[in-house]
């Protein structure tokens, strides 16, 4: 599905944690613009995603490339609430309703990741 000239994937609402969800969305290129031939432009890279977030008009600060690189790595780090907002804008293709849905999905996925981390820590003790 396409929205505003970008590849749009609706929130899956499948119970994925943030890392699982982010990996799928990045690999699919959710929110990426269509290429000249009308096909999705491919997966996100840390550089492309950092640039896309930094180009959002209301984002005066941008996002550090190193921060975005951490999102792509297999680690226990989550994503800040501010950056979840910017990701929702990208994945929502600039559409206010879709952005709101993505913000809710990403926030819920972040909560699931935090709960998963707590479980792993308590199981290790």
GROMACS .gro file of C-alpha atoms in nm:
model
  125
    1UNK     CA    1   0.000   0.000   0.000
    2UNK     CA    2   0.121   0.351  -0.070
    3UNK     CA    3   0.051   0.679   0.107
    4UNK     CA    4   0.181   1.022   0.006
    5UNK     CA    5   0.423   0.862  -0.242
    6UNK     CA    6   0.577   0.633   0.022
    7UNK     CA    7   0.548   0.265   0.107
    8UNK     CA    8   0.289   0.235   0.383
    9UNK     CA    9   0.253  -0.070   0.604
   10UNK     CA   10  -0.024  -0.060   0.865
   11UNK     CA   11   0.072  -0.137   1.226
   12UNK     CA   12   0.060  -0.517   1.266
   13UNK     CA   13  -0.067  -0.523   1.626
   14UNK     CA   14   0.086  -0.869   1.661
   15UNK     CA   15   0.250  -0.834   2.002
   16UNK     CA   16   0.603  -0.788   1.867
   17UNK     CA   17   0.853  -0.608   2.084
   18UNK     CA   18   1.016  -0.292   1.951
   19UNK     CA   19   1.331  -0.461   1.820
   20UNK     CA   20   1.135  -0.727   1.629
   21UNK     CA   21   0.894  -0.472   1.486
   22UNK     CA   22   1.167  -0.226   1.390
   23UNK     CA   23   1.371  -0.494   1.210
   24UNK     CA   24   1.072  -0.593   0.996
   25UNK     CA   25   0.981  -0.234   0.912
   26UNK     CA   26   1.339  -0.136   0.827
   27UNK     CA   27   1.385  -0.444   0.605
   28UNK     CA   28   1.058  -0.375   0.423
   29UNK     CA   29   1.141  -0.006   0.377
   30UNK     CA   30   0.819   0.112   0.543
   31UNK     CA   31   0.784   0.486   0.488
   32UNK     CA   32   1.049   0.499   0.214
   33UNK     CA   33   0.963   0.693  -0.100
   34UNK     CA   34   0.882   0.510  -0.420
   35UNK     CA   35   1.157   0.495  -0.680
   36UNK     CA   36   1.115   0.658  -1.021
   37UNK     CA   37   0.972   0.335  -1.162
   38UNK     CA   38   0.702   0.323  -0.893
   39UNK     CA   39   0.850   0.043  -0.685
   40UNK     CA   40   0.955   0.066  -0.319
   41UNK     CA   41   1.305   0.212  -0.292
   42UNK     CA   42   1.435  -0.076  -0.076
   43UNK     CA   43   1.518  -0.124   0.291
   44UNK     CA   44   1.618   0.145   0.537
   45UNK     CA   45   1.982   0.185   0.629
   46UNK     CA   46   2.085   0.376   0.942
   47UNK     CA   47   2.209   0.662   0.723
   48UNK     CA   48   1.889   0.686   0.517
   49UNK     CA   49   1.664   0.670   0.822
   50UNK     CA   50   1.865   0.931   1.014
   51UNK     CA   51   1.846   1.159   0.711
   52UNK     CA   52   1.470   1.106   0.670
   53UNK     CA   53   1.405   1.186   1.037
   54UNK     CA   54   1.626   1.494   1.019
   55UNK     CA   55   1.433   1.621   0.716
   56UNK     CA   56   1.097   1.628   0.895
   57UNK     CA   57   1.003   1.997   0.901
   58UNK     CA   58   0.911   2.021   1.268
   59UNK     CA   59   1.223   1.828   1.379
   60UNK     CA   60   1.473   2.107   1.436
   61UNK     CA   61   1.729   1.889   1.616
   62UNK     CA   62   1.737   1.584   1.389
   63UNK     CA   63   1.870   1.255   1.515
   64UNK     CA   64   2.227   1.138   1.562
   65UNK     CA   65   2.341   0.867   1.320
   66UNK     CA   66   2.496   0.668   1.606
   67UNK     CA   67   2.158   0.661   1.780
   68UNK     CA   68   1.991   0.521   1.469
   69UNK     CA   69   2.271   0.265   1.428
   70UNK     CA   70   2.189   0.136   1.777
   71UNK     CA   71   1.829   0.074   1.668
   72UNK     CA   72   1.955  -0.159   1.394
   73UNK     CA   73   2.177  -0.358   1.631
   74UNK     CA   74   2.073  -0.664   1.829
   75UNK     CA   75   2.087  -0.511   2.177
   76UNK     CA   76   1.858  -0.434   2.468
   77UNK     CA   77   1.839  -0.062   2.398
   78UNK     CA   78   1.498   0.083   2.327
   79UNK     CA   79   1.408   0.403   2.149
   80UNK     CA   80   1.329   0.728   2.330
   81UNK     CA   81   0.975   0.865   2.329
   82UNK     CA   82   1.088   1.161   2.118
   83UNK     CA   83   1.245   0.933   1.858
   84UNK     CA   84   0.940   0.704   1.861
   85UNK     CA   85   0.744   1.013   1.759
   86UNK     CA   86   0.975   1.075   1.461
   87UNK     CA   87   0.970   0.708   1.360
   88UNK     CA   88   0.590   0.717   1.369
   89UNK     CA   89   0.599   1.015   1.132
   90UNK     CA   90   0.823   0.822   0.892
   91UNK     CA   91   0.628   0.494   0.911
   92UNK     CA   92   0.298   0.685   0.891
   93UNK     CA   93   0.415   0.850   0.568
   94UNK     CA   94   0.331   1.197   0.699
   95UNK     CA   95  -0.039   1.112   0.737
   96UNK     CA   96  -0.170   1.233   1.077
   97UNK     CA   97  -0.400   0.935   1.140
   98UNK     CA   98  -0.141   0.679   1.031
   99UNK     CA   99   0.127   0.856   1.237
  100UNK     CA  100  -0.098   0.839   1.544
  101UNK     CA  101  -0.157   0.466   1.490
  102UNK     CA  102   0.215   0.405   1.448
  103UNK     CA  103   0.295   0.609   1.759
  104UNK     CA  104   0.060   0.389   1.964
  105UNK     CA  105   0.201   0.068   1.812
  106UNK     CA  106   0.565   0.169   1.860
  107UNK     CA  107   0.501   0.283   2.219
  108UNK     CA  108   0.327  -0.047   2.301
  109UNK     CA  109   0.614  -0.239   2.138
  110UNK     CA  110   0.861  -0.037   2.348
  111UNK     CA  111   0.668  -0.137   2.663
  112UNK     CA  112   0.682  -0.503   2.556
  113UNK     CA  113   1.059  -0.475   2.505
  114UNK     CA  114   1.102  -0.325   2.853
  115UNK     CA  115   0.889  -0.604   3.006
  116UNK     CA  116   1.091  -0.867   2.819
  117UNK     CA  117   1.415  -0.714   2.952
  118UNK     CA  118   1.280  -0.716   3.309
  119UNK     CA  119   1.182  -1.084   3.274
  120UNK     CA  120   1.527  -1.175   3.145
  121UNK     CA  121   1.698  -0.991   3.430
  122UNK     CA  122   1.481  -1.154   3.696
  123UNK     CA  123   1.532  -1.499   3.540
  124UNK     CA  124   1.909  -1.447   3.545
  125UNK     CA  125   1.910  -1.360   3.917
   0.00000   0.00000   0.00000
